[in-house]
Coordinates of C-alpha atoms in Angstrom, one line a residue:
X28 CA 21.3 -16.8 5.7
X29 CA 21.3 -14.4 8.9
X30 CA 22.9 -15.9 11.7
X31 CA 19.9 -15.9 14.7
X32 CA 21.0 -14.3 17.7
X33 CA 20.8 -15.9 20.9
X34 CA 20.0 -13.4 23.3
X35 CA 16.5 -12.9 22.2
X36 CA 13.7 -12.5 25.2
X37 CA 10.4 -15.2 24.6
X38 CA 7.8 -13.1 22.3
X39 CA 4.4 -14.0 23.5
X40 CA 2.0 -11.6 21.6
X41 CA 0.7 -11.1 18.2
X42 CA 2.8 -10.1 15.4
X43 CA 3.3 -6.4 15.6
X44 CA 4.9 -5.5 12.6
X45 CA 5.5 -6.6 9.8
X46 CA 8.9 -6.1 7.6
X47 CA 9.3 -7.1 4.0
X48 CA 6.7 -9.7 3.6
X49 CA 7.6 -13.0 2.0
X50 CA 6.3 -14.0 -1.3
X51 CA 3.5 -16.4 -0.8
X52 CA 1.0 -17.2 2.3
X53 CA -2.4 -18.1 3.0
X54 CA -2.9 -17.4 6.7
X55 CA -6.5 -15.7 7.7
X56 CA -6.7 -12.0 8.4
X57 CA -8.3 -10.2 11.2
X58 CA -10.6 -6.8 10.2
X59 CA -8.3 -3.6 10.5
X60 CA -8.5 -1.5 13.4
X61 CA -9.5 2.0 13.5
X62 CA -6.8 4.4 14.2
X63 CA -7.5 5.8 17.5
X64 CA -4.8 8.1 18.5
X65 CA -4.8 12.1 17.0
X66 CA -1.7 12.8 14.5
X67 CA 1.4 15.3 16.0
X68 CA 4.1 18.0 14.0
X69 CA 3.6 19.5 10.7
X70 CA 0.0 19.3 8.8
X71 CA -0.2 17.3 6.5
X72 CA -1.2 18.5 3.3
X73 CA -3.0 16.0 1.6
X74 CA -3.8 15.6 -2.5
X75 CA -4.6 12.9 -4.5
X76 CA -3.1 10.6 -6.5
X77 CA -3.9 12.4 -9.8
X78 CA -1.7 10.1 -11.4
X79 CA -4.2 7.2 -11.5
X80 CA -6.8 9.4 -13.5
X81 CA -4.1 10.7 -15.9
X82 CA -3.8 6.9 -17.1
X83 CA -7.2 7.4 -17.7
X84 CA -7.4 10.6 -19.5
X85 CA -4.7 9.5 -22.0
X86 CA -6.1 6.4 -22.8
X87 CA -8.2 7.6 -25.8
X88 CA -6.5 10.7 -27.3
X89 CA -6.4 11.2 -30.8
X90 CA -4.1 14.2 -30.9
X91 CA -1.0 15.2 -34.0
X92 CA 2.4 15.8 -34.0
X93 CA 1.7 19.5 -31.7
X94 CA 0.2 17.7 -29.0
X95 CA 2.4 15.0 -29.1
X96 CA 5.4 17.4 -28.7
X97 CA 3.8 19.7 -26.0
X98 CA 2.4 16.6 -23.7
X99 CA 5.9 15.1 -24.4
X100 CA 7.6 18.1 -23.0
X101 CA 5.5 18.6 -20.0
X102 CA 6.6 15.6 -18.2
X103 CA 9.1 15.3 -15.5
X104 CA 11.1 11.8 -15.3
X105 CA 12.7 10.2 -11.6
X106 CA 14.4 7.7 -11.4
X107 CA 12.1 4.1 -10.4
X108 CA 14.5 2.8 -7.6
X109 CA 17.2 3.8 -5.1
X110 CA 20.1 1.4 -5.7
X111 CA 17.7 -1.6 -4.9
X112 CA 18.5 -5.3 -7.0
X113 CA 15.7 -5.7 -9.6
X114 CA 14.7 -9.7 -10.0
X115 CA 11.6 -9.0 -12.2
X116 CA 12.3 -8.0 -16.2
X117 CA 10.5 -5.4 -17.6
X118 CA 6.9 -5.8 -18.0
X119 CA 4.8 -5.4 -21.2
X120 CA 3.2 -2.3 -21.1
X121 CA -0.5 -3.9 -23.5
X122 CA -1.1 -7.4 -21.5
X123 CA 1.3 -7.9 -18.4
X124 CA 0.4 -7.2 -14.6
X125 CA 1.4 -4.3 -13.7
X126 CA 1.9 -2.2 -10.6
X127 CA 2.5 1.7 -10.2
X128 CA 2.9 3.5 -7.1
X129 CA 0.4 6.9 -7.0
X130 CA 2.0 9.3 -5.0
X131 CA 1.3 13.2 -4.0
X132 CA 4.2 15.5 -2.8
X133 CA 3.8 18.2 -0.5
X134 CA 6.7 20.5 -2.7
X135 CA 5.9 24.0 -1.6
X136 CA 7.9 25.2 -4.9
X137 CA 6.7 27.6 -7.9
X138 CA 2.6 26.9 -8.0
X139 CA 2.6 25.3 -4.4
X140 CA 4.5 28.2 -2.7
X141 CA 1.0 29.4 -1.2
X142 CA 0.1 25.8 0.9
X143 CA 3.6 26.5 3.0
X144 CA 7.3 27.9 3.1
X145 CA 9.7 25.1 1.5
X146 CA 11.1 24.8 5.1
X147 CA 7.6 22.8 5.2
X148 CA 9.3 20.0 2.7
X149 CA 12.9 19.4 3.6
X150 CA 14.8 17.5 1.4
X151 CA 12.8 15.7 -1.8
X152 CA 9.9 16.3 0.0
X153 CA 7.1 13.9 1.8
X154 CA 4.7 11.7 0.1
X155 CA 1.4 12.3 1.9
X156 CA -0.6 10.7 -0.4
X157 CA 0.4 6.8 -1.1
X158 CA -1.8 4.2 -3.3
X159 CA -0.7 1.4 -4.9
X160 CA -2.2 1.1 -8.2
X161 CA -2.5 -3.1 -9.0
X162 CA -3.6 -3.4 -13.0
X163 CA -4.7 -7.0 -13.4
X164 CA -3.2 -8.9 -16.8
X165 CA -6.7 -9.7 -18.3
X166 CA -7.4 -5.6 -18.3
X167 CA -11.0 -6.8 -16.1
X168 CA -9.8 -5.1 -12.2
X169 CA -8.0 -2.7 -10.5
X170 CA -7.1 -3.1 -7.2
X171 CA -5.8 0.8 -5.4
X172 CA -4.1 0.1 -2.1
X173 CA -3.8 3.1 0.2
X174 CA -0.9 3.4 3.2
X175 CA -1.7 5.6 5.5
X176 CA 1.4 8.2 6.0
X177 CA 1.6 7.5 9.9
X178 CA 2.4 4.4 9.0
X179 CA 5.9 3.0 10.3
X180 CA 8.1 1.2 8.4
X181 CA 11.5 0.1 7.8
X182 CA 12.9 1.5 4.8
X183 CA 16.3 -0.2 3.1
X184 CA 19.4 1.5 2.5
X185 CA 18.9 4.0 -0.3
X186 CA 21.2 5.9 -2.8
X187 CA 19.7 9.3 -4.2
X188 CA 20.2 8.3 -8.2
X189 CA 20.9 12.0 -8.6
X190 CA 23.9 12.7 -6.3
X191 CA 25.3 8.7 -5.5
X192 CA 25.2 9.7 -2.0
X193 CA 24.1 7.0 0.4
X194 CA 22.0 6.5 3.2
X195 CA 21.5 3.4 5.7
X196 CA 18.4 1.7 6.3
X197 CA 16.2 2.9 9.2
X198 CA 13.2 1.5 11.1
X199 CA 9.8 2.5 12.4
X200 CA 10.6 5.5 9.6
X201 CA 6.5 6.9 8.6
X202 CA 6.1 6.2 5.3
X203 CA 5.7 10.0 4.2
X204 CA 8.9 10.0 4.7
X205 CA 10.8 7.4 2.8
X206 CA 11.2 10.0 -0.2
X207 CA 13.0 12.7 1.7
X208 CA 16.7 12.0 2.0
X209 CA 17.1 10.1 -1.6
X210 CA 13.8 10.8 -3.8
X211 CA 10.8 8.9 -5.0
X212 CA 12.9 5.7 -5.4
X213 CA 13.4 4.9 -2.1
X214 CA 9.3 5.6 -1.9
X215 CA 9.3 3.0 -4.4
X216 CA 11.7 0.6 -2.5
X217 CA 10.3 0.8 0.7
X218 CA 7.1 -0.7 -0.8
X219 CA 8.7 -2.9 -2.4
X220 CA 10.4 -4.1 0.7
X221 CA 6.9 -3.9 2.6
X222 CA 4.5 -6.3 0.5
X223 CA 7.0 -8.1 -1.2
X224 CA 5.5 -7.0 -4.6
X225 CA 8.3 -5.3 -7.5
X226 CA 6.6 -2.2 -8.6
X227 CA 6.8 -1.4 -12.3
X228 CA 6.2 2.5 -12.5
X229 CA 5.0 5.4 -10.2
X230 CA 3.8 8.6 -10.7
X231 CA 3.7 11.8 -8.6
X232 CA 1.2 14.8 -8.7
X233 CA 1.4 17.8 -6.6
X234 CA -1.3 20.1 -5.3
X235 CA -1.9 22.2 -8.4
X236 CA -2.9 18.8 -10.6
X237 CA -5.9 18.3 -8.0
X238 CA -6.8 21.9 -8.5
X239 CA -6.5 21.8 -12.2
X240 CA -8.1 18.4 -13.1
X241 CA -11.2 19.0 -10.4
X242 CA -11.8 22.3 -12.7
X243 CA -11.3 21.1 -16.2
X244 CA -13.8 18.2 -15.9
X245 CA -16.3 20.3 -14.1
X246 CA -16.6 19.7 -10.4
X247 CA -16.4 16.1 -8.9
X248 CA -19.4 15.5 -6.2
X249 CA -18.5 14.3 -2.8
X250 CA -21.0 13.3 0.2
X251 CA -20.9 13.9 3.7
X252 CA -22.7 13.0 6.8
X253 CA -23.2 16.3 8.4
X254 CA -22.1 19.6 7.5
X255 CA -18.4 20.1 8.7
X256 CA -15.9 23.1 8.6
X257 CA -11.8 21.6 9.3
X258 CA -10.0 25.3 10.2
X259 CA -6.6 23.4 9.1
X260 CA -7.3 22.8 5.7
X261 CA -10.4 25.7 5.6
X262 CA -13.0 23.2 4.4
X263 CA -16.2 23.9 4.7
X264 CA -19.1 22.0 3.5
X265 CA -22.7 21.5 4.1
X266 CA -24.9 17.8 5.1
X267 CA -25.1 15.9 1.9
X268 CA -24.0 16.0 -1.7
X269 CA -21.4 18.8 -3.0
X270 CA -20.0 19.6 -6.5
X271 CA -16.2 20.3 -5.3
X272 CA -13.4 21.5 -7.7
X273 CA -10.4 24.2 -7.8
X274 CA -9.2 25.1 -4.1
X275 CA -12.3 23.5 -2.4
X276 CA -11.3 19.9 -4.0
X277 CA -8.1 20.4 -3.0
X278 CA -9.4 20.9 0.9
X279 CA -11.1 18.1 0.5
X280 CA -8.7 15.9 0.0
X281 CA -5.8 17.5 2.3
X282 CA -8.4 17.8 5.2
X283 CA -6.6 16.3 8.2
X284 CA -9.3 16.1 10.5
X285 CA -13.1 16.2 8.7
X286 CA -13.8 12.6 8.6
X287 CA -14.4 10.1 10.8
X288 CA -12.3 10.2 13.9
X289 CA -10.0 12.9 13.0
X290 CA -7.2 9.8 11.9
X291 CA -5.5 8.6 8.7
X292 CA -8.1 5.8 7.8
X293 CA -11.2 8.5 7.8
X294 CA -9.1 10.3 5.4
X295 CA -8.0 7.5 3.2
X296 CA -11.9 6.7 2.5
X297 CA -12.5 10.3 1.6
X298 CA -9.6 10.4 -0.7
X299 CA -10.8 6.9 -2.2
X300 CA -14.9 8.4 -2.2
X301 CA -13.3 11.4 -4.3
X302 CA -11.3 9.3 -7.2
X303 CA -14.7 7.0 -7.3
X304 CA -17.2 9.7 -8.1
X305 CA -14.4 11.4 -10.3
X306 CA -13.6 7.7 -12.3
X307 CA -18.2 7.5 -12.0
X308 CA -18.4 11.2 -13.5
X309 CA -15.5 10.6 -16.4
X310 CA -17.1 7.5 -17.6
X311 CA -20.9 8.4 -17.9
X312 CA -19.9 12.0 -19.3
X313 CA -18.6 10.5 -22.1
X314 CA -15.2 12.3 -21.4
X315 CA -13.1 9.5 -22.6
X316 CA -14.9 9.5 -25.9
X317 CA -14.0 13.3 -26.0
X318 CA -10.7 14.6 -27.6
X319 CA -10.9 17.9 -27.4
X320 CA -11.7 17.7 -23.5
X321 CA -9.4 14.6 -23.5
X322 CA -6.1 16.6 -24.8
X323 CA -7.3 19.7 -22.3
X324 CA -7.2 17.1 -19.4
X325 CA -4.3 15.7 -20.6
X326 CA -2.3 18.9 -21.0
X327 CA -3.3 20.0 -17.4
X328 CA -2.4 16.5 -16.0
X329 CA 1.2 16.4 -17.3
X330 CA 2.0 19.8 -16.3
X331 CA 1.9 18.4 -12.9
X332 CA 3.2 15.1 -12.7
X333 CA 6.7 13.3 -12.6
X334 CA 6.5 9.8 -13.5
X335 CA 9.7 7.2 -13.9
X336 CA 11.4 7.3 -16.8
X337 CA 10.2 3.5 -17.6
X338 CA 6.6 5.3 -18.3
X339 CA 7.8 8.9 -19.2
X340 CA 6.2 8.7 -23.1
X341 CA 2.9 10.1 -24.5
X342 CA 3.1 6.0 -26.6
X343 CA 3.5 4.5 -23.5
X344 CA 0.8 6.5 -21.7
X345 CA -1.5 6.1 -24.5
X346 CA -0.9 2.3 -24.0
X347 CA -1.6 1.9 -20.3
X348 CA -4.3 4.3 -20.7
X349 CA -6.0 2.0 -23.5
X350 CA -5.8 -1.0 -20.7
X351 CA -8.3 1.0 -18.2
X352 CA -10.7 2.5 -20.4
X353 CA -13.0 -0.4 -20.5
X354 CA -12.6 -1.6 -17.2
X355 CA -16.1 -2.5 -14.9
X356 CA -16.6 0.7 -11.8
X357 CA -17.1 -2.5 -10.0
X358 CA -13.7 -3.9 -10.3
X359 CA -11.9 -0.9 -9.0
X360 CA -11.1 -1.7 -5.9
X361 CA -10.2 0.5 -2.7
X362 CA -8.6 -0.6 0.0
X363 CA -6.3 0.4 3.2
X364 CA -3.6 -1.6 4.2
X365 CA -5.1 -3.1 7.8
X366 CA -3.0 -1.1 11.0
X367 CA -3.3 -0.4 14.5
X368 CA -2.1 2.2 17.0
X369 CA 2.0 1.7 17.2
X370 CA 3.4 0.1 19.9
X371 CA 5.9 2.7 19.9
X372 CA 4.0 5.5 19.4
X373 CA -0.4 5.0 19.7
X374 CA -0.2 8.6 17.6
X375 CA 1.4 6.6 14.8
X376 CA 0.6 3.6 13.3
X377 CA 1.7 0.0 12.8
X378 CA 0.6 -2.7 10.2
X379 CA -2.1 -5.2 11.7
X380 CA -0.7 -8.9 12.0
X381 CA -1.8 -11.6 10.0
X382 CA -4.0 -9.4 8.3
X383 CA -1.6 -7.2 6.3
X384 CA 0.5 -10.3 5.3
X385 CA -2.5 -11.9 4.1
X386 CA -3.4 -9.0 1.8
X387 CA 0.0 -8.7 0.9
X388 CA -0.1 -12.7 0.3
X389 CA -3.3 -12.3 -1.6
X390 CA -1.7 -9.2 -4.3
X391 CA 1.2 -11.0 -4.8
X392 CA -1.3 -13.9 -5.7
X393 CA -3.4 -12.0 -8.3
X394 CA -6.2 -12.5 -6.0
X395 CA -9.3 -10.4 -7.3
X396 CA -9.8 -8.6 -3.7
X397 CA -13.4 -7.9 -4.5
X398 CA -14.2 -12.0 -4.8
X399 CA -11.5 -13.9 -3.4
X400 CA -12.5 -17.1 -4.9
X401 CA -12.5 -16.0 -8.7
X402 CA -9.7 -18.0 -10.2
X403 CA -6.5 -15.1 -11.2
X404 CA -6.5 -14.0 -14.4
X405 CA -6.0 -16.3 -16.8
X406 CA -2.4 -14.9 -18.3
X407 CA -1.3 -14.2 -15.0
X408 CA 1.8 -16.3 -13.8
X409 CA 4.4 -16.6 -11.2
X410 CA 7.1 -13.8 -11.2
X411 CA 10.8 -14.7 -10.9
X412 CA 10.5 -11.9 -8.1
X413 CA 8.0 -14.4 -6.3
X414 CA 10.2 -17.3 -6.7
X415 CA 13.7 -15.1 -5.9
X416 CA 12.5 -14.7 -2.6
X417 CA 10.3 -17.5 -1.4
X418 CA 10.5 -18.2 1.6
X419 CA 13.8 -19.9 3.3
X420 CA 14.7 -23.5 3.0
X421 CA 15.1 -25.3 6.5
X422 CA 18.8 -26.6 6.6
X423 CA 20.3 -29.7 5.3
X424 CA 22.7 -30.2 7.8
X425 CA 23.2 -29.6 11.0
X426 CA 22.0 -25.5 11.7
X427 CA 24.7 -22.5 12.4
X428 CA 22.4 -21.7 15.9
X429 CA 21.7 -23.5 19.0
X430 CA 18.3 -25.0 19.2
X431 CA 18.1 -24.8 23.3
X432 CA 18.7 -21.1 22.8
X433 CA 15.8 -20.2 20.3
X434 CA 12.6 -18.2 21.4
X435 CA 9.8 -19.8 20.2
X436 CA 5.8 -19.1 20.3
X437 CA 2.8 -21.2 19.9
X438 CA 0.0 -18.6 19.6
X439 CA -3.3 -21.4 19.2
X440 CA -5.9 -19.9 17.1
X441 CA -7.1 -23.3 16.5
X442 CA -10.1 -23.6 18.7
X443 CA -8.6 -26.4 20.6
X444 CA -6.1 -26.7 23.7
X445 CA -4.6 -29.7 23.2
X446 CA -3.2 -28.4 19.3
X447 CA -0.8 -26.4 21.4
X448 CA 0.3 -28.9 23.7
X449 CA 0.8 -31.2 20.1
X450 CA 3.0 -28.7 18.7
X451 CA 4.9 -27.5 21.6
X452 CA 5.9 -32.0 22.2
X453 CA 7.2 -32.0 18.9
X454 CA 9.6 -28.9 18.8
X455 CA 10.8 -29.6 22.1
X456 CA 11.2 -33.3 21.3
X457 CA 13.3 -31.7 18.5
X458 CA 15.7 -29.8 20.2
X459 CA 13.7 -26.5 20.8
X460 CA 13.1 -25.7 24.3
X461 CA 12.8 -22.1 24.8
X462 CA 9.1 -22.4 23.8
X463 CA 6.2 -20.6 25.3
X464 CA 2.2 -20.6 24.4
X465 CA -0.8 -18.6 24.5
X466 CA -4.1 -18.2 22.8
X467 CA -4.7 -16.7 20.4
X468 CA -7.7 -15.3 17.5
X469 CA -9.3 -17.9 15.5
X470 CA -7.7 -18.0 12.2
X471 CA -7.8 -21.0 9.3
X472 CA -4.5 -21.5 8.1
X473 CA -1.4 -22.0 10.2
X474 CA 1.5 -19.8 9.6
X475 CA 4.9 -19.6 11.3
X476 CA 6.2 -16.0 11.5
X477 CA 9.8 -15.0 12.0
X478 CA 11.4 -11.6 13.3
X479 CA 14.9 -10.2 12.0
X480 CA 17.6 -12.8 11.9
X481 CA 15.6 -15.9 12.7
X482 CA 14.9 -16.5 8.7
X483 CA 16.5 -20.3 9.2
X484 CA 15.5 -21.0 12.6
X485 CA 11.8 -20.3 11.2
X486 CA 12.6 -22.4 7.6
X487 CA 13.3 -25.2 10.6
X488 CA 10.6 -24.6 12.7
X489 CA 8.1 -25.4 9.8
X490 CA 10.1 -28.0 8.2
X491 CA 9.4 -30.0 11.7
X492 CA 5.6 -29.2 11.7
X493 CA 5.0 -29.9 8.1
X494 CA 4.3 -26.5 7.4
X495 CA 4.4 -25.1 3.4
X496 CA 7.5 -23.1 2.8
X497 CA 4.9 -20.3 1.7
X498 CA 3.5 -20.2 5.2
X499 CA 6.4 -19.0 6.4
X500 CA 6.2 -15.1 6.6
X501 CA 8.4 -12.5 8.4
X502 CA 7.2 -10.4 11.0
X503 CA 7.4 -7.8 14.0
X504 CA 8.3 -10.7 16.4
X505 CA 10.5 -11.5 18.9
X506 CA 12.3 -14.6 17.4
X507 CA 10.0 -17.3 15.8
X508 CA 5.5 -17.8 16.5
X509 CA 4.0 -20.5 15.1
X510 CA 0.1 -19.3 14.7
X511 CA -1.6 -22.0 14.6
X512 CA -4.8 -22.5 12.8
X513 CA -7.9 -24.8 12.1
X514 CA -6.6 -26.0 9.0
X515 CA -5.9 -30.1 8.6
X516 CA -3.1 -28.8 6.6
X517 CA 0.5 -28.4 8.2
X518 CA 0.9 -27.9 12.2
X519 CA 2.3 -32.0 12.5
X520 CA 4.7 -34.0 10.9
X521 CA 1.5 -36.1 9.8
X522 CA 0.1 -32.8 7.5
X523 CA 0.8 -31.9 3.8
X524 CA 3.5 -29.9 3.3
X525 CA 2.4 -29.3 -0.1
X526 CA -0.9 -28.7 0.3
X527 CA -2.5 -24.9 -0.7
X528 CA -4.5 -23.3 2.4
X529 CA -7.8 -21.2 1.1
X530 CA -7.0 -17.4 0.6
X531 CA -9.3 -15.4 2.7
X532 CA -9.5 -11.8 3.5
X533 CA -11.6 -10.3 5.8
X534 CA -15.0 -8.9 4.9
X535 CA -14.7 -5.2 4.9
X536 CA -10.7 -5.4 3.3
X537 CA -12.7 -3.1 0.5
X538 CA -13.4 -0.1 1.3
X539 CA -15.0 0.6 -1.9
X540 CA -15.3 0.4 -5.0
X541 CA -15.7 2.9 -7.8
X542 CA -19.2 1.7 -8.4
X543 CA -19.9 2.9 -5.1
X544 CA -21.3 6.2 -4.1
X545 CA -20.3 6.6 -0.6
X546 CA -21.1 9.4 2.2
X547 CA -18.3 10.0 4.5
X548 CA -18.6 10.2 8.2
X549 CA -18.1 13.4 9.2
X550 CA -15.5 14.3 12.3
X551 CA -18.3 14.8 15.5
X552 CA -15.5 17.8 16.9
X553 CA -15.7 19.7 13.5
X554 CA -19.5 19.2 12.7
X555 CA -21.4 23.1 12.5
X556 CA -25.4 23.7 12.6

């Protein structure tokens, strides 16, 4: 365990950010926040995560020993990871949960040379387009998490699998970047390291797949509030209902500043609007039913695409494809990992606390995200990852820190004063006396977050409030806050330890879904008569 250090100042705010979440909690979220501030430096050319429709467009082929050979040789293979330990074993690719990371690089190379110079993608390149592709065991939902690329993480040390050469962990890194100095597997890693999930697979589209696939299945409509024309990424579009494919798709989804406030999060909804009406369109078309359209699709698709070389077969393809095929529009979930402006930057962007741990909490979970209180799926069960990394035990004998010396918080989002002043008697009654309090948003369950190095001091904290193990989350905070909720549950030595808080997300964590048919808000600054 990491030795706490003792010359920690009192933290006496919310949690601010989050690092690599802990395996299991139930704390209560607050709604996400709109990101407020304008984006700075190089545009960011957006395109979609193709790579979640390709699953799709294999899924039915019916093609011989050519196509097999030709969609064979089109792909391009990455290594998964970046020198990070592995805990889970290989999933099975027909009925196990499975997770794969949708990424779009912004490679200026060959096809792409026109969007940019390759001085405009140093290195591997930037992942601009991030979703997290959640494939429940049953086959009945999808869940597709978006991170916004202004997003600021920590990303763990990483070794490029192609050269061995090394490079240290950083932090408040935007997640665009986590690719560039060692490749897509540090992409992979730094997620990893963020929700606390193992991915299984990812797989990365550049711009010429949006291009391509918009044009093969005929045009994908998109809706907007007002007509709009964004000079950066030369979209142009009138009030209403559009048919966009070829170079116009592709503006649509790299537009920086069409929708909403000009931000990541108007984006995001755009980019999840566009893969809902395309998803709608394949579906009622009948172009999964189609070979001969099928084996175009999937011949364009793979041209473009470099997936790990866990997934890197047309059989394995054709088997994850065959999972999708059937599943409900309404159980394809969108969703955008709840932020707010960056302390350190208000241009960038930080993950909103408890909210983000409780999504994360809620994936790692199996929770269906459109109806929290549907039961997980039925073959769904606890992954060694989840029980690898649980959260820290509180120590059996006497701890490696000083007590007197540790910063502690007591934010009260319990609705009444006096839980506070019950909390804050017993840890000082227990040795803890560097404690301060303040109030704090309702929430339900009580949760004890811990900043970098105060794993054990935390473990301890909770283990004196009766507080589950699985409450006990990391965090952006200055030593350890005990969040206290409503719940009877945990908070005193007279709770249940044991005892499982409700999961609860916020109201609007869904975006979307692909059922919906969604107009996006367009940018006031950009909108034309």
């Amino acid at each position: 365990m990491s030795r706490p250090r003792d010359d920690r100042a009192d933290g006496t705010g919310n949690p601010v950010r989050s690092g690599s979440a802990a395996r299991h909690t139930d704390d209560p979220a607050v709604g996400p926040a709109r990101h407020l501030g304008s984006t700075r430096g190089m545009p960011g050319w957006l395109k979609i995560g193709t790579g979640i429709i390709s699953i799709l467009l294999v899924g039915v082929l019916a093609f011989g020993a050519y196509w097999a050979v030709r969609l064979q040789g089109n792909i391009s293979k990455a290594a998964l990871g970046a020198g990070s330990d592995k805990t889970e074993a290989a999933v099975n690719d027909s009925n196990d949960r499975m997770q794969i990371l949708i990424l779009g690089s912004d490679s200026r190379d060959g096809k792409n040379s026109q969007y940019g110079t390759s001085d405009d993608a140093t290195g591997y390149g930037h992942s601009d387009v991030m979703m997290l592709m959640d494939i429940s065991a049953d086959n009945k939902r999808v869940s597709v998490v978006s991170f916004p690329r202004d997003l600021l993480v920590d990303t763990p040390k990483c070794t490029d699998q192609k050269t061995k050469k090394q490079f240290p962990a950083q932090q408040d890194v935007m997640i665009n970047a986590a690719m560039t100095e060692a490749g897509i597997g540090c992409a992979v890693d730094t997620v990893n390291k963020l929700t606390g999930l193992e991915i299984d697979h990812f797989m990365m589209a550049d711009f010429n797949a949006v291009k391509e696939l918009s044009k093969t299945v005929g045009g994908v409509e998109v809706c907007i509030s007002d007509a709009v024309y964004d000079p950066d990424s030369r979209l142009r579009l009138p009030k209403g209902t559009s048919k966009v494919q070829g170079e116009q798709a592709l503006a649509f989804l790299r537009a920086r500043h069409a929708f909403a406030d000009g931000g990541d999060l108007g984006r995001i909804k755009a980019q999840q609007g566009f893969l809902s009406s395309l998803t709608r369109k394949m579906k009622s078309d009948g172009t999964l039913s189609n070979p001969v359209k099928m084996l175009e699709i999937a011949d364009v698709v793979t041209k473009n695409l470099t997936i790990d070389e866990g997934l890197a077969s047309i059989p394995t393809l054709l088997t994850v494809g065959n999972r999708l095929k059937n599943i409900d529009v309404g159980k394809v979930a969108f969703v955008a990992v709840p932020t707010v402006p960056a302390v350190s930057d208000p241009n960038r962007l930080q993950v909103a606390e408890p909210a983000a741990s409780q999504l994360f909490a809620a994936m790692r979970k199996d929770i269906d995200l459109t109806d929290p209180t549907a039961p997980p799926s039925p073959s769904a069960s606890a992954s060694p990852a989840a029980s690898a990394s649980a959260a820290p035990t509180p120590s059996e004998t006497a701890p490696a820190y000083d007590k007197s010396l540790q910063p502690v918080t007591v934010a009260n989002g319990s609705g009444t004063p006096a839980r506070a002043q019950e909390i804050m008697k017993v840890l000082t009654g227990s040795g803890f006396t560097q404690i301060s309090q303040f109030a704090a948003a309702p929430v339900a369950a009580t949760a004890v977050y811990y900043g970098e190095g105060f794993a054990e001091v935390a473990a301890d904290v909770a283990s004196e409030l009766g507080i589950p193990a699985k409450q006990v989350l990391p965090a952006g905070v200055v030593g350890v806050q005990v969040y206290v909720g409503s719940d009877p549950a945990g908070g005193t030595k007279g709770g249940t330890p044991g005892a499982e808080a409700p999961v609860e997300l916020p109201d609007d964590i869904v975006n979307q879904t692909a059922g919906d048919v969604v107009c996006q808000q367009a940018n006031p600054t950009l909108i034309t008569r």
